[in-house]
Amino acid sequence: MTPPVSLLLPSEVLLSGPSPHALRLGLLAPLSGLLGVAGPAVINCAILAGEEISLATETVLELVLVDAGGLPETVAREVDLLVGAGLVEGLVGTHTSNVRVAVAARVADRVPYVFTPPHEFSRDRAGNVFLGSDPKDHLRQPIAWLARNRRITRWALIGSDYVWPRQVHRAATTVLRELGQHIVLDRLVPMGHVDAAELLAAARRARADAILVSLVGRDGIEFHRGVTELDAGQSFVRLCTALDENCLVAVGGDSSGELYSAMPTFLQQGDDRHLRLLESYVARFGLTAPLPGSYAEGCYDGVHLLAALCMSGLLASSSAANAAEQFFAATAGVPGDRPELGFDLTRRPMRLARANGTDLEIVGMPNGV
């Protein structure tokens, strides 16, 4: 019989204390806030990964669920209590980067912290393991593909005013200039204050051909809804850096043919690894479960990686940073899936998809494949 995977609240483990007979991991998932729409699928994928780990290793796994959609300092304080009391052996986070900054500052190097979405750094930091892409990797091939295939040259940059979109804009400035493109508008708007009509009017005044949208989660949803309501879908090519299928469904779909998303994975991709994950997900949660989009799949990989690191024994004699470095040194150099580990250490190339109703259809690998 497969050992159980329990989903616990912080209040439960703070009252019950450490669990010496279980591997207990902190799961920082967005139950509210900007990325709340992705939360249910993120949790499902974490549970699926946990059950696979339990089956493969006969380990009792406990996931301590922290709502990472709250204010950064509030989330960080809650995580600090768990780590400080020795109640979790590591953290996996699928949430916004402003929360990551606050959590990392509190946790420091006490436990490994696997952060799964796209991030703002080009290299890992002490105690942190980044699975997602950095902004330049995220942008270069999708922008090059659109410039070549859609014959656009003038870009408006519109994003949320916090750490990750700021870095996206900096990276986009470099990438666009290297590709001979022009930036005609650069706007960062406060989170939760998206005025689609004003932003679209500004893009029109700047005579933009395309908009790079780094509005995250709910803010991106509000913007794209506004584009449809204002009948502006045909006015600009829109390239999104944080739009998965759950967000597109929340938008209500888009049939303009002008909305694109750059993400590491999409539901419709046909590689064997992705198809196996979808098959397992549907078998476990059913056809009506929330879509396991790119954010959720990243969390699935993150739980597998963190569990493998915690069970490697390296943390018993090394700091989180040193243990992570030794772990990757021992497991690197073998491309593709690692069945014995349960995850794939290979960086996934960025994919580009176009919205068609509520589907994101891959238009080809941005490297031209």
mmCIF file of C-alpha atoms in Angstrom:
data_model
loop_
_atom_site.group_PDB
_atom_site.id
_atom_site.type_symbol
_atom_site.label_atom_id
_atom_site.label_comp_id
_atom_site.label_asym_id
_atom_site.label_seq_id
_atom_site.Cartn_x
_atom_site.Cartn_y
_atom_site.Cartn_z
ATOM 1 C CA MET A 1 0.000 0.000 0.000
ATOM 2 C CA THR A 2 1.298 3.463 -0.906
ATOM 3 C CA PRO A 3 2.172 5.535 2.181
ATOM 4 C CA PRO A 4 -0.225 8.473 2.547
ATOM 5 C CA VAL A 5 0.436 12.014 1.376
ATOM 6 C CA SER A 6 -1.060 14.504 3.807
ATOM 7 C CA LEU A 7 -1.886 18.139 3.070
ATOM 8 C CA LEU A 8 -1.550 20.050 6.339
ATOM 9 C CA LEU A 9 -2.066 23.635 7.440
ATOM 10 C CA PRO A 10 0.663 25.570 9.293
ATOM 11 C CA SER A 11 -1.553 25.803 12.390
ATOM 12 C CA GLU A 12 -1.768 22.000 12.520
ATOM 13 C CA VAL A 13 1.972 21.405 12.449
ATOM 14 C CA LEU A 14 2.718 24.276 14.831
ATOM 15 C CA LEU A 15 0.443 22.570 17.360
ATOM 16 C CA SER A 16 1.578 18.995 16.708
ATOM 17 C CA GLY A 17 5.328 19.644 16.413
ATOM 18 C CA PRO A 18 7.906 17.808 14.265
ATOM 19 C CA SER A 19 7.032 14.561 12.522
ATOM 20 C CA PRO A 20 10.075 12.271 12.787
ATOM 21 C CA HIS A 21 8.531 9.496 10.685
ATOM 22 C CA ALA A 22 7.553 11.640 7.690
ATOM 23 C CA LEU A 23 9.245 13.807 5.110
ATOM 24 C CA ARG A 24 7.598 17.181 5.631
ATOM 25 C CA LEU A 25 7.891 19.864 2.952
ATOM 26 C CA GLY A 26 6.567 23.399 2.922
ATOM 27 C CA LEU A 27 4.330 24.038 -0.102
ATOM 28 C CA LEU A 28 4.052 27.750 -0.897
ATOM 29 C CA ALA A 29 1.121 27.927 -3.317
ATOM 30 C CA PRO A 30 -1.122 30.868 -4.292
ATOM 31 C CA LEU A 31 -4.569 30.338 -2.792
ATOM 32 C CA SER A 32 -5.367 34.032 -3.232
ATOM 33 C CA GLY A 33 -3.868 37.149 -4.818
ATOM 34 C CA LEU A 34 -2.508 37.642 -8.320
ATOM 35 C CA LEU A 35 -1.812 33.962 -9.059
ATOM 36 C CA GLY A 36 -4.779 32.566 -7.136
ATOM 37 C CA VAL A 37 -6.328 31.278 -10.363
ATOM 38 C CA ALA A 38 -3.444 28.803 -10.684
ATOM 39 C CA GLY A 39 -3.603 27.647 -7.057
ATOM 40 C CA PRO A 40 -5.907 24.594 -7.315
ATOM 41 C CA ALA A 41 -3.899 23.020 -10.154
ATOM 42 C CA VAL A 42 -0.623 23.815 -8.372
ATOM 43 C CA ILE A 43 -1.837 21.968 -5.265
ATOM 44 C CA ASN A 44 -3.070 19.013 -7.330
ATOM 45 C CA CYS A 45 0.300 18.669 -9.058
ATOM 46 C CA ALA A 46 2.102 18.855 -5.723
ATOM 47 C CA ILE A 47 -0.109 16.064 -4.362
ATOM 48 C CA LEU A 48 0.467 13.971 -7.501
ATOM 49 C CA ALA A 49 4.234 14.376 -7.179
ATOM 50 C CA GLY A 50 4.041 13.495 -3.489
ATOM 51 C CA GLU A 51 2.102 10.312 -4.186
ATOM 52 C CA GLU A 52 4.613 9.275 -6.842
ATOM 53 C CA ILE A 53 7.474 9.891 -4.402
ATOM 54 C CA SER A 54 5.721 7.875 -1.687
ATOM 55 C CA LEU A 55 5.087 4.985 -4.064
ATOM 56 C CA ALA A 56 8.680 4.944 -5.333
ATOM 57 C CA THR A 57 10.425 5.351 -1.959
ATOM 58 C CA GLU A 58 7.872 4.062 0.603
ATOM 59 C CA THR A 59 8.162 7.421 2.345
ATOM 60 C CA VAL A 60 5.361 9.086 4.278
ATOM 61 C CA LEU A 61 5.166 12.587 2.815
ATOM 62 C CA GLU A 62 3.491 15.616 4.378
ATOM 63 C CA LEU A 63 2.942 18.887 2.503
ATOM 64 C CA VAL A 64 2.434 21.946 4.690
ATOM 65 C CA LEU A 65 0.312 24.346 2.643
ATOM 66 C CA VAL A 66 1.076 28.049 3.008
ATOM 67 C CA ASP A 67 -1.027 30.582 1.104
ATOM 68 C CA ALA A 68 1.642 32.424 -0.875
ATOM 69 C CA GLY A 69 -0.879 34.855 -2.337
ATOM 70 C CA GLY A 70 -0.832 37.166 0.671
ATOM 71 C CA LEU A 71 1.384 40.143 1.461
ATOM 72 C CA PRO A 72 5.064 39.192 1.110
ATOM 73 C CA GLU A 73 5.992 39.916 4.727
ATOM 74 C CA THR A 74 2.952 38.041 6.024
ATOM 75 C CA VAL A 75 3.884 34.954 4.006
ATOM 76 C CA ALA A 76 7.537 35.264 5.032
ATOM 77 C CA ARG A 77 6.675 35.434 8.750
ATOM 78 C CA GLU A 78 4.544 32.305 8.504
ATOM 79 C CA VAL A 79 7.303 30.428 6.690
ATOM 80 C CA ASP A 80 9.888 31.689 9.186
ATOM 81 C CA LEU A 81 7.870 30.169 12.038
ATOM 82 C CA LEU A 82 7.770 26.788 10.296
ATOM 83 C CA VAL A 83 11.479 26.781 9.464
ATOM 84 C CA GLY A 84 12.560 28.165 12.811
ATOM 85 C CA ALA A 85 10.639 25.462 14.673
ATOM 86 C CA GLY A 86 12.174 22.717 12.508
ATOM 87 C CA LEU A 87 8.760 21.748 11.147
ATOM 88 C CA VAL A 88 9.698 21.519 7.461
ATOM 89 C CA GLU A 89 12.808 20.111 5.800
ATOM 90 C CA GLY A 90 12.555 22.283 2.716
ATOM 91 C CA LEU A 91 10.324 24.630 0.751
ATOM 92 C CA VAL A 92 8.898 24.560 -2.749
ATOM 93 C CA GLY A 93 7.325 27.779 -3.990
ATOM 94 C CA THR A 94 5.115 28.571 -6.985
ATOM 95 C CA HIS A 95 4.221 32.210 -6.512
ATOM 96 C CA THR A 96 5.229 35.766 -7.362
ATOM 97 C CA SER A 97 8.806 36.979 -7.026
ATOM 98 C CA ASN A 98 8.059 39.679 -4.459
ATOM 99 C CA VAL A 99 6.982 36.886 -2.087
ATOM 100 C CA ARG A 100 10.124 34.928 -2.996
ATOM 101 C CA VAL A 101 12.325 37.893 -2.077
ATOM 102 C CA ALA A 102 10.698 38.237 1.363
ATOM 103 C CA VAL A 103 10.761 34.493 2.084
ATOM 104 C CA ALA A 104 14.390 34.081 0.977
ATOM 105 C CA ALA A 105 15.473 36.958 3.235
ATOM 106 C CA ARG A 106 13.864 35.275 6.259
ATOM 107 C CA VAL A 107 14.840 31.681 5.498
ATOM 108 C CA ALA A 108 18.406 32.469 4.365
ATOM 109 C CA ASP A 109 20.322 29.178 4.118
ATOM 110 C CA ARG A 110 18.538 27.150 6.782
ATOM 111 C CA VAL A 111 16.576 24.873 4.409
ATOM 112 C CA PRO A 112 16.596 24.454 0.629
ATOM 113 C CA TYR A 113 14.051 26.591 -1.200
ATOM 114 C CA VAL A 114 12.999 25.464 -4.685
ATOM 115 C CA PHE A 115 11.338 28.270 -6.661
ATOM 116 C CA THR A 116 9.582 27.001 -9.772
ATOM 117 C CA PRO A 117 8.187 29.915 -11.904
ATOM 118 C CA PRO A 118 10.226 32.152 -14.221
ATOM 119 C CA HIS A 119 12.576 34.269 -12.120
ATOM 120 C CA GLU A 120 14.615 37.451 -12.265
ATOM 121 C CA PHE A 121 18.107 35.983 -11.761
ATOM 122 C CA SER A 122 20.581 34.525 -14.220
ATOM 123 C CA ARG A 123 22.055 32.196 -11.578
ATOM 124 C CA ASP A 124 20.986 30.497 -8.353
ATOM 125 C CA ARG A 125 21.493 32.137 -4.954
ATOM 126 C CA ALA A 126 22.549 30.556 -1.656
ATOM 127 C CA GLY A 127 19.985 28.026 -0.509
ATOM 128 C CA ASN A 128 17.683 28.738 -3.478
ATOM 129 C CA VAL A 129 17.158 26.461 -6.458
ATOM 130 C CA PHE A 130 15.510 28.067 -9.490
ATOM 131 C CA LEU A 131 13.723 25.780 -11.950
ATOM 132 C CA GLY A 132 12.247 28.471 -14.185
ATOM 133 C CA SER A 133 13.856 30.603 -16.866
ATOM 134 C CA ASP A 134 15.534 33.951 -16.349
ATOM 135 C CA PRO A 135 14.114 36.911 -18.340
ATOM 136 C CA LYS A 136 16.589 36.866 -21.239
ATOM 137 C CA ASP A 137 16.089 33.134 -21.797
ATOM 138 C CA HIS A 138 12.343 33.679 -21.523
ATOM 139 C CA LEU A 139 12.212 36.444 -24.126
ATOM 140 C CA ARG A 140 14.898 36.089 -26.760
ATOM 141 C CA GLN A 141 13.524 33.315 -28.968
ATOM 142 C CA PRO A 142 9.815 34.267 -28.716
ATOM 143 C CA ILE A 143 10.563 37.900 -29.636
ATOM 144 C CA ALA A 144 12.819 36.806 -32.483
ATOM 145 C CA TRP A 145 10.093 34.471 -33.801
ATOM 146 C CA LEU A 146 7.439 37.193 -33.709
ATOM 147 C CA ALA A 147 9.724 39.794 -35.278
ATOM 148 C CA ARG A 148 10.490 37.397 -38.104
ATOM 149 C CA ASN A 149 7.016 35.967 -38.665
ATOM 150 C CA ARG A 150 4.749 38.904 -37.831
ATOM 151 C CA ARG A 151 6.933 41.695 -39.254
ATOM 152 C CA ILE A 152 6.683 43.939 -36.206
ATOM 153 C CA THR A 153 9.260 46.477 -35.052
ATOM 154 C CA ARG A 154 7.661 48.811 -32.463
ATOM 155 C CA TRP A 155 7.022 47.479 -28.958
ATOM 156 C CA ALA A 156 5.156 48.719 -25.900
ATOM 157 C CA LEU A 157 6.250 47.150 -22.608
ATOM 158 C CA ILE A 158 3.427 46.919 -20.046
ATOM 159 C CA GLY A 159 3.945 45.119 -16.742
ATOM 160 C CA SER A 160 3.165 45.023 -13.029
ATOM 161 C CA ASP A 161 5.320 47.211 -10.815
ATOM 162 C CA TYR A 162 7.239 44.653 -8.811
ATOM 163 C CA VAL A 163 10.523 42.785 -8.964
ATOM 164 C CA TRP A 164 10.006 40.217 -11.745
ATOM 165 C CA PRO A 165 8.308 42.462 -14.360
ATOM 166 C CA ARG A 166 10.927 45.158 -13.734
ATOM 167 C CA GLN A 167 13.636 42.668 -14.634
ATOM 168 C CA VAL A 168 11.603 41.483 -17.636
ATOM 169 C CA HIS A 169 11.540 45.052 -18.929
ATOM 170 C CA ARG A 170 15.286 45.434 -18.435
ATOM 171 C CA ALA A 171 15.945 42.164 -20.253
ATOM 172 C CA ALA A 172 13.460 43.053 -23.001
ATOM 173 C CA THR A 173 15.268 46.357 -23.581
ATOM 174 C CA THR A 174 18.507 44.462 -24.247
ATOM 175 C CA VAL A 175 16.908 41.719 -26.349
ATOM 176 C CA LEU A 176 14.824 44.081 -28.481
ATOM 177 C CA ARG A 177 17.767 46.345 -29.237
ATOM 178 C CA GLU A 178 19.937 43.371 -30.202
ATOM 179 C CA LEU A 179 17.195 42.248 -32.604
ATOM 180 C CA GLY A 180 16.838 45.685 -34.179
ATOM 181 C CA GLN A 181 13.444 46.328 -32.577
ATOM 182 C CA HIS A 182 12.290 49.617 -31.030
ATOM 183 C CA ILE A 183 10.700 50.326 -27.647
ATOM 184 C CA VAL A 184 8.091 53.084 -27.945
ATOM 185 C CA LEU A 185 6.442 52.748 -24.513
ATOM 186 C CA ASP A 186 7.611 51.369 -21.148
ATOM 187 C CA ARG A 187 4.979 51.277 -18.382
ATOM 188 C CA LEU A 188 4.858 49.573 -14.989
ATOM 189 C CA VAL A 189 1.504 49.798 -13.218
ATOM 190 C CA PRO A 190 0.742 49.204 -9.520
ATOM 191 C CA MET A 191 -0.486 45.698 -8.805
ATOM 192 C CA GLY A 192 -4.263 45.547 -8.716
ATOM 193 C CA HIS A 193 -4.713 48.793 -10.653
ATOM 194 C CA VAL A 194 -4.955 47.847 -14.328
ATOM 195 C CA ASP A 195 -6.773 50.342 -16.566
ATOM 196 C CA ALA A 196 -6.882 48.536 -19.911
ATOM 197 C CA ALA A 197 -8.453 51.479 -21.770
ATOM 198 C CA GLU A 198 -5.732 53.903 -20.659
ATOM 199 C CA LEU A 199 -2.915 51.448 -21.379
ATOM 200 C CA LEU A 200 -4.243 50.649 -24.849
ATOM 201 C CA ALA A 201 -4.668 54.337 -25.619
ATOM 202 C CA ALA A 202 -1.053 54.960 -24.609
ATOM 203 C CA ALA A 203 0.117 52.120 -26.862
ATOM 204 C CA ARG A 204 -1.873 53.581 -29.765
ATOM 205 C CA ARG A 205 -0.412 57.043 -29.233
ATOM 206 C CA ALA A 206 3.072 55.494 -29.293
ATOM 207 C CA ARG A 207 2.180 53.709 -32.573
ATOM 208 C CA ALA A 208 3.173 50.326 -31.164
ATOM 209 C CA ASP A 209 2.881 47.210 -33.328
ATOM 210 C CA ALA A 210 3.154 44.822 -30.388
ATOM 211 C CA ILE A 211 2.768 44.783 -26.610
ATOM 212 C CA LEU A 212 4.976 42.733 -24.308
ATOM 213 C CA VAL A 213 2.640 41.979 -21.391
ATOM 214 C CA SER A 214 4.263 41.104 -18.061
ATOM 215 C CA LEU A 215 1.133 41.745 -16.022
ATOM 216 C CA VAL A 216 0.828 38.721 -13.744
ATOM 217 C CA GLY A 217 -2.165 36.540 -12.935
ATOM 218 C CA ARG A 218 -5.296 38.530 -12.127
ATOM 219 C CA ASP A 219 -3.840 41.774 -13.493
ATOM 220 C CA GLY A 220 -3.079 40.124 -16.821
ATOM 221 C CA ILE A 221 -6.569 38.622 -16.868
ATOM 222 C CA GLU A 222 -8.123 42.069 -16.347
ATOM 223 C CA PHE A 223 -6.007 43.568 -19.121
ATOM 224 C CA HIS A 224 -6.888 40.905 -21.701
ATOM 225 C CA ARG A 225 -10.562 41.057 -20.760
ATOM 226 C CA GLY A 226 -10.366 44.800 -21.365
ATOM 227 C CA VAL A 227 -8.780 44.253 -24.780
ATOM 228 C CA THR A 228 -11.750 42.086 -25.785
ATOM 229 C CA GLU A 229 -14.373 44.419 -24.292
ATOM 230 C CA LEU A 230 -12.819 47.393 -26.123
ATOM 231 C CA ASP A 231 -12.685 45.415 -29.378
ATOM 232 C CA ALA A 232 -8.920 46.016 -29.546
ATOM 233 C CA GLY A 233 -7.838 42.441 -30.158
ATOM 234 C CA GLN A 234 -6.720 43.165 -33.711
ATOM 235 C CA SER A 235 -4.859 46.366 -32.823
ATOM 236 C CA PHE A 236 -1.642 44.844 -31.465
ATOM 237 C CA VAL A 237 0.276 41.602 -31.330
ATOM 238 C CA ARG A 238 0.377 40.728 -27.616
ATOM 239 C CA LEU A 239 3.195 38.592 -26.213
ATOM 240 C CA CYS A 240 2.636 37.405 -22.634
ATOM 241 C CA THR A 241 5.261 36.090 -20.262
ATOM 242 C CA ALA A 242 2.885 34.764 -17.585
ATOM 243 C CA LEU A 243 -0.208 33.419 -19.365
ATOM 244 C CA ASP A 244 -1.058 29.733 -18.993
ATOM 245 C CA GLU A 245 -4.263 27.886 -19.868
ATOM 246 C CA ASN A 246 -5.905 28.597 -16.499
ATOM 247 C CA CYS A 247 -5.372 32.320 -16.974
ATOM 248 C CA LEU A 248 -6.696 32.139 -20.560
ATOM 249 C CA VAL A 249 -9.858 30.373 -19.372
ATOM 250 C CA ALA A 250 -10.292 33.104 -16.739
ATOM 251 C CA VAL A 251 -9.925 35.724 -19.499
ATOM 252 C CA GLY A 252 -12.805 34.063 -21.316
ATOM 253 C CA GLY A 253 -10.616 32.970 -24.207
ATOM 254 C CA ASP A 254 -9.322 35.000 -27.124
ATOM 255 C CA SER A 255 -9.959 34.440 -30.834
ATOM 256 C CA SER A 256 -8.184 37.514 -32.200
ATOM 257 C CA GLY A 257 -5.213 35.513 -33.457
ATOM 258 C CA GLU A 258 -2.949 38.181 -31.948
ATOM 259 C CA LEU A 259 -2.463 36.892 -28.399
ATOM 260 C CA TYR A 260 0.701 34.831 -27.802
ATOM 261 C CA SER A 261 2.197 33.276 -24.692
ATOM 262 C CA ALA A 262 5.811 32.268 -24.023
ATOM 263 C CA MET A 263 6.046 29.530 -21.383
ATOM 264 C CA PRO A 264 8.191 26.417 -20.859
ATOM 265 C CA THR A 265 5.211 24.051 -21.181
ATOM 266 C CA PHE A 266 1.708 24.013 -22.642
ATOM 267 C CA LEU A 267 -1.072 21.456 -22.348
ATOM 268 C CA GLN A 268 -1.045 20.679 -26.078
ATOM 269 C CA GLN A 269 2.624 19.799 -26.422
ATOM 270 C CA GLY A 270 3.146 16.191 -27.423
ATOM 271 C CA ASP A 271 6.437 15.013 -25.900
ATOM 272 C CA ASP A 272 6.322 11.719 -24.016
ATOM 273 C CA ARG A 273 7.161 13.173 -20.622
ATOM 274 C CA HIS A 274 4.381 15.762 -20.793
ATOM 275 C CA LEU A 275 1.831 13.230 -22.025
ATOM 276 C CA ARG A 276 2.707 10.871 -19.156
ATOM 277 C CA LEU A 277 2.144 13.678 -16.657
ATOM 278 C CA LEU A 278 -1.240 14.590 -18.171
ATOM 279 C CA GLU A 279 -2.309 10.941 -18.163
ATOM 280 C CA SER A 280 -1.369 10.571 -14.488
ATOM 281 C CA TYR A 281 -3.063 13.859 -13.601
ATOM 282 C CA VAL A 282 -6.354 12.932 -15.291
ATOM 283 C CA ALA A 283 -6.282 9.444 -13.789
ATOM 284 C CA ARG A 284 -5.824 10.935 -10.309
ATOM 285 C CA PHE A 285 -8.084 14.010 -10.422
ATOM 286 C CA GLY A 286 -10.478 13.450 -13.338
ATOM 287 C CA LEU A 287 -11.279 15.294 -16.550
ATOM 288 C CA THR A 288 -13.042 18.166 -14.767
ATOM 289 C CA ALA A 289 -10.082 19.056 -12.514
ATOM 290 C CA PRO A 290 -8.336 22.436 -12.925
ATOM 291 C CA LEU A 291 -5.976 22.463 -15.895
ATOM 292 C CA PRO A 292 -2.374 21.515 -15.001
ATOM 293 C CA GLY A 293 -0.769 24.486 -16.740
ATOM 294 C CA SER A 294 2.851 25.588 -16.749
ATOM 295 C CA TYR A 295 2.831 26.915 -13.184
ATOM 296 C CA ALA A 296 1.357 23.666 -11.867
ATOM 297 C CA GLU A 297 3.768 21.507 -13.848
ATOM 298 C CA GLY A 298 6.662 23.529 -12.465
ATOM 299 C CA CYS A 299 5.455 22.786 -8.927
ATOM 300 C CA TYR A 300 5.237 19.069 -9.783
ATOM 301 C CA ASP A 301 8.903 19.122 -10.806
ATOM 302 C CA GLY A 302 9.791 21.205 -7.761
ATOM 303 C CA VAL A 303 8.280 18.752 -5.271
ATOM 304 C CA HIS A 304 10.107 15.865 -6.924
ATOM 305 C CA LEU A 305 13.416 17.728 -6.890
ATOM 306 C CA LEU A 306 13.096 18.939 -3.294
ATOM 307 C CA ALA A 307 12.149 15.485 -2.018
ATOM 308 C CA ALA A 308 15.113 13.925 -3.814
ATOM 309 C CA LEU A 309 17.457 16.522 -2.308
ATOM 310 C CA CYS A 310 16.046 16.031 1.196
ATOM 311 C CA MET A 311 16.330 12.242 0.918
ATOM 312 C CA SER A 312 19.886 12.383 -0.455
ATOM 313 C CA GLY A 313 21.344 12.698 3.059
ATOM 314 C CA LEU A 314 23.414 15.736 2.072
ATOM 315 C CA LEU A 315 21.523 18.121 4.358
ATOM 316 C CA ALA A 316 22.647 16.178 7.425
ATOM 317 C CA SER A 317 26.217 17.450 7.094
ATOM 318 C CA SER A 318 25.964 20.497 4.807
ATOM 319 C CA SER A 319 24.177 23.808 4.592
ATOM 320 C CA ALA A 320 21.249 24.064 2.198
ATOM 321 C CA ALA A 321 23.413 25.871 -0.352
ATOM 322 C CA ASN A 322 26.262 23.335 -0.189
ATOM 323 C CA ALA A 323 23.869 20.388 -0.226
ATOM 324 C CA ALA A 324 22.110 21.747 -3.320
ATOM 325 C CA GLU A 325 25.453 22.298 -5.055
ATOM 326 C CA GLN A 326 26.642 18.762 -4.242
ATOM 327 C CA PHE A 327 23.304 17.301 -5.275
ATOM 328 C CA PHE A 328 23.357 18.950 -8.685
ATOM 329 C CA ALA A 329 27.005 18.017 -9.191
ATOM 330 C CA ALA A 330 26.113 14.380 -8.538
ATOM 331 C CA THR A 331 23.047 14.333 -10.803
ATOM 332 C CA ALA A 332 24.140 16.643 -13.629
ATOM 333 C CA GLY A 333 25.423 15.537 -16.994
ATOM 334 C CA VAL A 334 22.645 13.105 -17.850
ATOM 335 C CA PRO A 335 20.129 14.769 -20.188
ATOM 336 C CA GLY A 336 16.418 14.156 -20.139
ATOM 337 C CA ASP A 337 14.261 12.387 -17.575
ATOM 338 C CA ARG A 338 15.870 10.798 -14.519
ATOM 339 C CA PRO A 339 13.429 8.026 -13.573
ATOM 340 C CA GLU A 340 15.350 7.255 -10.402
ATOM 341 C CA LEU A 341 14.886 10.863 -9.264
ATOM 342 C CA GLY A 342 11.408 11.484 -10.642
ATOM 343 C CA PHE A 343 12.173 14.732 -12.438
ATOM 344 C CA ASP A 344 14.036 16.226 -15.355
ATOM 345 C CA LEU A 345 17.050 18.428 -14.623
ATOM 346 C CA THR A 346 17.296 19.596 -18.229
ATOM 347 C CA ARG A 347 16.293 23.224 -18.750
ATOM 348 C CA ARG A 348 13.265 23.266 -21.024
ATOM 349 C CA PRO A 349 13.433 25.491 -24.099
ATOM 350 C CA MET A 350 10.854 28.263 -24.176
ATOM 351 C CA ARG A 351 7.797 27.521 -26.287
ATOM 352 C CA LEU A 352 5.504 29.978 -28.050
ATOM 353 C CA ALA A 353 1.757 29.433 -28.337
ATOM 354 C CA ARG A 354 -1.127 31.419 -29.790
ATOM 355 C CA ALA A 355 -4.538 31.687 -28.155
ATOM 356 C CA ASN A 356 -7.411 30.074 -30.022
ATOM 357 C CA GLY A 357 -10.512 30.405 -27.897
ATOM 358 C CA THR A 358 -9.542 28.890 -24.549
ATOM 359 C CA ASP A 359 -6.683 26.823 -26.009
ATOM 360 C CA LEU A 360 -3.026 27.768 -26.361
ATOM 361 C CA GLU A 361 -1.795 26.205 -29.595
ATOM 362 C CA ILE A 362 1.950 25.848 -30.063
ATOM 363 C CA VAL A 363 3.041 27.677 -33.198
ATOM 364 C CA GLY A 364 6.479 26.063 -33.302
ATOM 365 C CA MET A 365 9.576 26.222 -31.200
ATOM 366 C CA PRO A 366 10.858 29.809 -31.158
ATOM 367 C CA ASN A 367 14.281 28.557 -32.295
ATOM 368 C CA GLY A 368 12.696 27.818 -35.638
ATOM 369 C CA VAL A 369 11.884 24.136 -35.172
#
